[in-house]
Amino acid sequence: MLRLRRNFHLSRHPLLFKPFSTAAPLPPLHLPLSHPTYILWGSNTSVGKTLVSAGLASSFLHSDSPSNFLYLKPIQTGFPSDSDSRFVFHKLSSLYRRRHARLSLLASDHVLNASLPVLNSITGCGDGSELAMCELGQYEEQRLVGEESGLGSRLICKTMYAWKEAVSPHLAAERESGVVDDALVIQSLQSCLNSGLGVNGESEGAETRAMCLVETAGGVASPGPSGSLQCDLYRSFRLPCLLVGDGRLGGISGTISAYETLKLRGYDVAAIIFADNGLENEVVLSSHLRDRVPILVLPPIPADITDDLMDWFDNSQNVFDSLKEIMLSAYSKRLNRLREMPKKAKSIFWWPFTQHKLVADEAVTVIDSRCGENFTVFKDQGDEFMTQQFDACASWWTQGPDAALQTELASDMGYAAARFGHVMFPENVYEPALECAELLLAGVGKGWASRVYFSDNGSTAIEIALKMAFRKFSIDHGIHDAQECNADAQRSELMVLALNGSYHGDTLGAMEAQAPSCYTGFLQQPWYTGRGIFLDPPTVYMHGGKWYLSLPVGLQPETLRLENAFFDSRDEVFDEKRDGSDLAEIYSAYLSQQLSNSSKSNSLLGALIMEPVIQGAGGMHMVDPLFQRVLVKECQDKKIPVIFDEVFTGFWRLGTETAAELLHCVPDIACFAKLMTGGIIPLSATLASNSVFESFIGDSKLEALLHGHSYSAHALGCTAAAKSIKWFKNSQTNLNINAEGTSLRELWDENLVYEISSHPAVKRVVALGTLFALELQADGSNAGYASLYARSLLLKLREDGIYTRPLGNVIYLMCGPCTKPDSCSQLLIKLLGGLDDFISESRENLESYHS
Amino acid sequence: MLRLRRNFHLSRHPLLFKPFSTAAPLPPLHLPLSHPTYILWGSNTSVGKTLVSAGLASSFLHSDSPSNFLYLKPIQTGFPSDSDSRFVFHKLSSLYRRRHARLSLLASDHVLNASLPVLNSITGCGDGSELAMCELGQYEEQRLVGEESGLGSRLICKTMYAWKEAVSPHLAAERESGVVDDALVIQSLQSCLNSGLGVNGESEGAETRAMCLVETAGGVASPGPSGSLQCDLYRSFRLPCLLVGDGRLGGISGTISAYETLKLRGYDVAAIIFADNGLENEVVLSSHLRDRVPILVLPPIPADITDDLMDWFDNSQNVFDSLKEIMLSAYSKRLNRLREMPKKAKSIFWWPFTQHKLVADEAVTVIDSRCGENFTVFKDQGDEFMTQQFDACASWWTQGPDAALQTELASDMGYAAARFGHVMFPENVYEPALECAELLLAGVGKGWASRVYFSDNGSTAIEIALKMAFRKFSIDHGIHDAQECNADAQRSELMVLALNGSYHGDTLGAMEAQAPSCYTGFLQQPWYTGRGIFLDPPTVYMHGGKWYLSLPVGLQPETLRLENAFFDSRDEVFDEKRDGSDLAEIYSAYLSQQLSNSSKSNSLLGALIMEPVIQGAGGMHMVDPLFQRVLVKECQDKKIPVIFDEVFTGFWRLGTETAAELLHCVPDIACFAKLMTGGIIPLSATLASNSVFESFIGDSKLEALLHGHSYSAHALGCTAAAKSIKWFKNSQTNLNINAEGTSLRELWDENLVYEISSHPAVKRVVALGTLFALELQADGSNAGYASLYARSLLLKLREDGIYTRPLGNVIYLMCGPCTKPDSCSQLLIKLLGGLDDFISESRENLESYHS
């Protein structure tokens, strides 16, 4: 799995090396799909989950061919008097004997871990002072001989963790000092799911049918031992579900609510089953679920607790047979769909930014779900399984939620859709839009913005910003008086001032504001002309642990002293004291000259537009913040409205809520999107100062800003944004943020960043906020956007559980504002390993590397 | 409320008039906000809801100032042995006596309606053959004298409907032949909420405090008498909620699930309260709800059923006092927020298409929620209340769901966010995107499209379509071989062929493809040039019951015979037989000439782009479908790619899934958005034929279509689209659609449409699918987009419960594909009334009208 860094880095820089965080990485999720695995939930406690488990096991094992059934009970309280796995084990054995099976059966029950009180009550001894859980290893088995000897079936029952008191697991765990944290439960469960059917060293015959059932404790939202709700605890597996409903009075409500709780966690429910109570609950349930989920009704459970239930199981057998068939069929259907997805996708999707001819079937990633920062991905490598990949593209720069925020947002999306669906915006007000606008003005717009204009994505936010800026500029500079509709005779040619390497979106208006690039050629957009003066910006990058300044040709006077050419730390780069430096003067002089040059032409510079600090799509370049600050000042002095495109940089992407904070200056207009909603739903906002807004006030509607989209300020988007904005900056919910809610802690381990920046395969590195980017050393066609140079490295990283997609020879890792620094370190360690492999593969590089 | 048509319409056209559907309109929702009204839910049956009601009533009434408490039990089963209203009535009376209250109390219990078995059991007689519910009118009251005489308090308890059997209401109703449909329950409840506190003719003193509590039956999702779940049944009121949780083992799960079911219906829960069982369920609940909902714990309820509970109530009093305070405070907070919303909105929103100077505070609509097609709107007209308005803007042309689909979509949005959040699209596949693409190709793209390109809104879908068309055209016409990045030397000037009055979105690329208008002037978009040849189209409209053809100047040859100038029916307009008409030849000759004229210029026509059948934003004009069909043919003959902009027209807007079906021809590229997701979340798709797709296939990524948005094919959008596409065309879920799923029934009553088209205030009418539009007779500045001419009519309609927003002097009503024709008729009747008023107000019009 994890490959360790090669030691040479350590030996080369012994003084600088400090041990980095080495929290043992969890083994990546691996869920076998060779047989059906289901998780069994109850709509309440005491609705008969274990009866269903036993009945299902019986139906599955009562077969003419060898079959293995794995029953797992991760959490058991009330032990040893209550033991669901022992119940299944015993009942199955009785049923098997009673029914004269053809095949032999080896049945076992195994209790792996238990609390100390359990241990004491069983062994009668134990040291009362010990805390935490003990290995119990209580095992019993029975061999039941069928009519035929030879290869038999197996029933494997396991209880993973047991506590003594018959209360909710979180209470039992607490009272018995036996709390097990969520990660350990998940890890143990994964281990049982993977090895459980291969216990005792017997290899599974190819013809052996197998099924696995995980039975939860209590209801769907009952807490596990740590207090996390079980529906959240097991979410990363997203196993297909069975729900045991409630046939009693009130049971319709409980069953529907439990079903909704599962759906609201992204689970699929294959069937609902419950015991009849003569109330025909199935009628309303079927009608409400519109027959999408099969509903099975078992005979009433005998009230007499001394009943051995043998007759009940016999009477229920046809229902359990149906349930088994439904489960097998849902399993095949799902697997077939997963298998066909890459081919189908390739035949009907038209992916953006993708040359379809270059996409192999096996290169298509089948994403079954996501949980927090991780994709769950279907893999077919001989055996089929689900695994996890860290979404290091942050789903294309939008993604923010950890698993907890994702659950919150899911609930909020359901709520917003139910409360509002969508309601149109103009001249209306509704809570999510108002709250979102208030939060934006109190946050990213604080101190300068007074109005919020909502639209759909970064590109439209930019087009709106340009319209705002041009109107403001026109009025300030007396370019026109109020014009009649369609009077285009007096048109002036307005241009933007922008930086080379900038990117503002793919709609024509946004493209016109960016410099020519491979996105803008005739092949791509025959209407592009490039309506701007585009300046080469000075950039800053890290290499070998130092931050270097790279000046464009036009900005390299001999007068520049050498000590300006690099910085000892990133903080120095952002230091406002640089305003008094020679370089600041050089920038200022250069920009004044550029602005006066441009004013001689026919066209007018009507707006400055730029991405503060980091140019994203242009290749993750950090522009010298001093240069941008001087530029903003020069423009504002000349009453040229300044637009900050914070679509990529906004909302903690760079470690502060806005990148403007890093620049220490404010714009007149700013655009936000992507992370604003937590990254789960499109919404954008263009914020403007009051004086910009005022330039659209007049007596006629024709003077208003006549740009809009149907879903402006849509309720779902605003709801997601309001939740995420608050979540990210609250230190109660985001452990990465400081108490004042003003900046993220450092997420990328300093030493690892240093290591990577010194790697021979690496030309430059930028690490800031949630972004880590590197440019591979590459020449000629290996460099640039269309380069496939990094392909082998990416495949390696994906194998290693990191989903990345490069910008040519630029590779980046992007996490969310809440991602644990430990996870980031794991990413960097894997990246280092990948770079080592990458360079070994390239002979020429290898030679220079050894020299 | 409802004003009837004036009779002169009837008398003028006696032969044509048929009585139209006159289903009695429900009184519009009217919820008083003069006092707090809450709805009380249970997380299960038997969790003590009625104890909470009684405790709360007691706390509220135990006051030094006169207070009125209204307790409503809409649905009661097990009656008369169980009667929650009687329980509250009796317990309160006992408590009141016990506590030596200062003020007198008049307490009453009133059972309004009951099933026949109830009546029989009470009166001992009754005719067994009768069905349905009877008025029962069982009433008892008690006057409890306090320490002070004079003005006293009141407790009013009411049971609205009672059934005998102690089972779920739907079962009791069915078994007792006493089903009450949902509309009646809602209507009765509304009536009780409005008049309940003013019973006995006593007027409420200004200083009288009041509170109302509605107690539901069973759990949150227990069925009401019709079988509808109660959480759905009462949704249109969206009363603030109290949830009685469950303190027992398993109660955490049940409480959380019930809470989630309420949130998933758009309810707000003000507090959760439950009786202690020693399990500290409140700890996990608080932690899970992140302290956002107050959780109150009552003392354990005595197990002894003979206990009179007096001590328990005494011990619980401080908890109920806290609950009361929470409720009063939440009520004030909500009301204050509602009151401040218009002002706040005006001060921080920047609404699109809105001249802020022209918006008065009172013109701002405060939308509390939507349920199906209706907004719930806060009104302050002396008294404050919530009312309903039919969203006749279909929230700006996107909206589709009825209440049932909205609930489904809410659940799906929660599920999709929980399962996927957002996952990036390029080279990936995940279920919602795949299913959505499959449905699009099998539906709106059937027979011609092979690829789906997802983006965010109509405007981006159009920009992508243009890029596709230009590439296809360039390759077909050999305009360039594969070009290097940035080689812009050989650029040809590509133009579109389009129609005047067209609208394709507000981003620059989309604007360039439309004719100059008030949206495109320098004031709005200084970069607009209008890169097209724009033709005046012939249009069709209804007036006085006939469909007239209006030919533009260039298309009015003397040869055109008069009988071509109108049609007897709309079907005739769409008849394919017109292909053989003289007019078809005239169109064809005209278009050939236009195309050859344009080919003489320097620029090339690289695409035809048009909105099939209806030009929406341009003023709801119906273009002659014959003209469009001929135009498509002419272009396809010349290998000019044809783009249909179905952003507005697609997905049943015009009665068929695509407007292309009405034209009987197919495009090469088509754009969809708005209704595609059911209208609740932004998503768009550009569909393309295989030959268009092939023109982007090559060896380099630079030949791929390099346009994309982060949220391309986002999971929430695709999930909503997949559900809505299926819902709309399935006759099981959409009662308006024919069995084959190919067309909507006629939604606009023929006679009412006729009436309106003959109205003297009306210039023209278009009624098609979900669209009804009319143009008011207007001259000069009263006509056109910026006109405020229709203002008084709109205000009248809003007062009448219809939310409309005009396009200048064009007024439209837009419903969803599932809207009941009865609702549409109600809209038309109100519109007719509004038109009558409108014309009376205008003196000049009135004169010509009487002449």
CSV table of C-alpha atoms in Angstrom, one decimal, chain A residues 569-738:
chain,number,residue,atom,x,y,z
A,569,SER,CA,9.8,32.1,3.9
A,570,ARG,CA,6.4,32.4,2.4
A,571,ASP,CA,5.4,34.9,5.1
A,572,GLU,CA,8.1,37.2,3.8
A,573,VAL,CA,6.5,37.0,0.3
A,574,PHE,CA,3.2,38.3,1.7
A,575,ASP,CA,4.8,40.9,4.1
A,576,GLU,CA,3.3,44.3,3.6
A,577,LYS,CA,6.7,45.8,4.5
A,578,ARG,CA,7.7,45.1,1.0
A,579,ASP,CA,5.6,48.1,0.0
A,580,GLY,CA,8.7,50.2,0.9
A,581,SER,CA,11.1,48.1,-1.2
A,582,ASP,CA,12.9,49.1,-4.4
A,583,LEU,CA,10.9,46.4,-6.1
A,584,ALA,CA,7.7,48.2,-5.2
A,585,GLU,CA,9.0,51.3,-6.9
A,586,ILE,CA,10.1,49.3,-9.9
A,587,TYR,CA,6.6,47.7,-10.2
A,588,SER,CA,4.9,51.0,-9.8
A,589,ALA,CA,7.0,52.7,-12.5
A,590,TYR,CA,6.5,49.8,-14.9
A,591,LEU,CA,2.7,49.8,-14.4
A,592,SER,CA,2.4,53.6,-14.7
A,593,GLN,CA,4.2,53.3,-18.0
A,594,GLN,CA,2.0,50.4,-19.2
A,595,LEU,CA,-1.2,52.3,-18.3
A,596,SER,CA,-0.1,55.5,-20.0
A,597,ASN,CA,1.0,53.5,-23.1
A,598,SER,CA,-2.5,52.0,-23.3
A,599,SER,CA,-4.2,55.3,-22.8
A,600,LYS,CA,-2.7,56.5,-26.1
A,601,SER,CA,-4.6,53.8,-28.1
A,602,ASN,CA,-8.2,54.2,-29.2
A,603,SER,CA,-9.5,51.9,-26.6
A,604,LEU,CA,-10.1,52.6,-23.0
A,605,LEU,CA,-9.1,50.4,-20.0
A,606,GLY,CA,-12.5,50.0,-18.4
A,607,ALA,CA,-11.6,47.4,-15.7
A,608,LEU,CA,-8.8,45.6,-14.1
A,609,ILE,CA,-9.5,41.9,-13.7
A,610,MET,CA,-7.3,39.4,-11.9
A,611,GLU,CA,-7.1,36.3,-9.8
A,612,PRO,CA,-5.6,37.4,-6.6
A,613,VAL,CA,-2.4,35.5,-5.6
A,614,ILE,CA,-2.9,32.3,-7.5
A,615,GLN,CA,-3.6,31.8,-11.2
A,616,GLY,CA,-5.4,28.5,-11.1
A,617,ALA,CA,-6.2,27.1,-14.5
A,618,GLY,CA,-3.2,28.9,-15.9
A,619,GLY,CA,-1.0,26.4,-14.1
A,620,MET,CA,-1.1,27.1,-10.4
A,621,HIS,CA,1.2,30.1,-10.6
A,622,MET,CA,1.6,32.4,-7.6
A,623,VAL,CA,1.8,36.0,-8.7
A,624,ASP,CA,4.0,38.2,-6.6
A,625,PRO,CA,1.4,39.8,-4.2
A,626,LEU,CA,3.4,43.0,-4.1
A,627,PHE,CA,2.9,43.4,-7.8
A,628,GLN,CA,-0.8,42.8,-7.6
A,629,ARG,CA,-1.1,45.3,-4.7
A,630,VAL,CA,0.7,48.0,-6.6
A,631,LEU,CA,-1.4,47.2,-9.7
A,632,VAL,CA,-4.7,47.6,-7.8
A,633,LYS,CA,-3.5,50.9,-6.4
A,634,GLU,CA,-2.5,52.2,-9.8
A,635,CYS,CA,-5.9,51.3,-11.2
A,636,GLN,CA,-7.9,52.7,-8.3
A,637,ASP,CA,-6.0,55.9,-8.6
A,638,LYS,CA,-7.1,56.2,-12.2
A,639,LYS,CA,-10.7,55.3,-11.4
A,640,ILE,CA,-10.5,52.0,-13.2
A,641,PRO,CA,-12.8,49.6,-11.4
A,642,VAL,CA,-10.9,46.6,-10.0
A,643,ILE,CA,-12.4,43.1,-10.2
A,644,PHE,CA,-11.1,40.2,-8.1
A,645,ASP,CA,-11.9,36.9,-9.6
A,646,GLU,CA,-12.0,34.8,-6.4
A,647,VAL,CA,-13.9,32.0,-8.0
A,648,PHE,CA,-11.0,29.7,-7.4
A,649,THR,CA,-9.2,31.5,-4.5
A,650,GLY,CA,-12.2,32.3,-2.4
A,651,PHE,CA,-13.5,30.6,0.7
A,652,TRP,CA,-10.3,29.3,2.3
A,653,ARG,CA,-8.8,27.8,-0.8
A,654,LEU,CA,-5.6,29.7,0.0
A,655,GLY,CA,-5.9,29.6,3.8
A,656,THR,CA,-7.9,32.8,4.3
A,657,GLU,CA,-11.5,33.4,3.5
A,658,THR,CA,-10.5,35.6,0.6
A,659,ALA,CA,-7.2,35.9,-1.2
A,660,ALA,CA,-7.7,39.6,-1.0
A,661,GLU,CA,-6.8,39.3,2.6
A,662,LEU,CA,-3.4,38.0,1.5
A,663,LEU,CA,-3.0,41.0,-0.8
A,664,HIS,CA,-4.0,43.5,1.9
A,665,CYS,CA,-6.2,45.4,-0.5
A,666,VAL,CA,-9.9,45.4,-1.6
A,667,PRO,CA,-11.5,45.4,-5.0
A,668,ASP,CA,-14.6,47.3,-6.3
A,669,ILE,CA,-16.2,44.1,-7.5
A,670,ALA,CA,-15.4,40.5,-6.6
A,671,CYS,CA,-16.6,37.1,-7.9
A,672,PHE,CA,-17.2,34.0,-5.9
A,673,ALA,CA,-18.4,30.5,-6.7
A,674,LYS,CA,-17.0,26.9,-6.3
A,675,LEU,CA,-16.3,26.5,-2.6
A,676,MET,CA,-19.0,29.0,-1.7
A,677,THR,CA,-21.6,26.3,-1.5
A,678,GLY,CA,-19.2,23.8,0.2
A,679,GLY,CA,-18.7,22.5,-3.3
A,680,ILE,CA,-21.8,20.5,-3.8
A,681,ILE,CA,-24.1,22.6,-5.9
A,682,PRO,CA,-23.5,25.5,-8.4
A,683,LEU,CA,-24.0,29.0,-7.3
A,684,SER,CA,-22.0,32.2,-7.7
A,685,ALA,CA,-22.1,35.7,-6.4
A,686,THR,CA,-20.7,39.0,-7.7
A,687,LEU,CA,-20.2,41.4,-4.9
A,688,ALA,CA,-20.1,45.1,-5.6
A,689,SER,CA,-19.4,48.3,-3.7
A,690,ASN,CA,-22.1,50.8,-3.3
A,691,SER,CA,-20.7,53.2,-5.8
A,692,VAL,CA,-20.8,50.5,-8.5
A,693,PHE,CA,-24.4,49.7,-7.6
A,694,GLU,CA,-25.3,53.4,-7.8
A,695,SER,CA,-24.2,53.6,-11.4
A,696,PHE,CA,-27.3,51.4,-12.3
A,697,ILE,CA,-29.8,53.5,-10.5
A,698,GLY,CA,-32.1,55.6,-12.7
A,699,ASP,CA,-35.7,56.2,-13.6
A,700,SER,CA,-35.9,53.5,-16.3
A,701,LYS,CA,-35.7,49.8,-16.1
A,702,LEU,CA,-33.4,50.0,-19.1
A,703,GLU,CA,-30.7,51.5,-16.9
A,704,ALA,CA,-30.9,48.5,-14.5
A,705,LEU,CA,-28.5,45.6,-15.0
A,706,LEU,CA,-30.5,43.4,-17.4
A,707,HIS,CA,-28.6,40.2,-16.9
A,708,GLY,CA,-30.0,37.3,-15.1
A,709,HIS,CA,-30.5,33.6,-14.9
A,710,SER,CA,-33.7,31.7,-13.9
A,711,TYR,CA,-32.0,30.1,-11.0
A,712,SER,CA,-30.5,33.3,-9.6
A,713,ALA,CA,-30.1,32.9,-5.8
A,714,HIS,CA,-31.8,29.5,-5.9
A,715,ALA,CA,-32.8,28.3,-2.5
A,716,LEU,CA,-30.8,25.1,-2.6
A,717,GLY,CA,-27.6,26.9,-3.5
A,718,CYS,CA,-28.1,29.7,-1.0
A,719,THR,CA,-28.9,27.2,1.7
A,720,ALA,CA,-25.7,25.2,1.0
A,721,ALA,CA,-23.7,28.4,0.9
A,722,ALA,CA,-25.1,29.7,4.2
A,723,LYS,CA,-24.3,26.4,5.9
A,724,SER,CA,-20.8,26.1,4.4
A,725,ILE,CA,-19.7,29.7,5.0
A,726,LYS,CA,-20.6,29.3,8.7
A,727,TRP,CA,-19.2,25.8,9.0
A,728,PHE,CA,-15.8,26.6,7.5
A,729,LYS,CA,-15.1,29.6,9.7
A,730,ASN,CA,-16.4,28.2,13.0
A,731,SER,CA,-13.7,26.5,15.1
A,732,GLN,CA,-16.3,24.3,16.6
A,733,THR,CA,-17.0,22.7,13.3
A,734,ASN,CA,-13.7,23.2,11.4
A,735,LEU,CA,-10.8,22.1,13.5
A,736,ASN,CA,-8.4,23.6,11.1
A,737,ILE,CA,-9.4,27.2,11.8
A,738,ASN,CA,-8.0,29.4,14.5
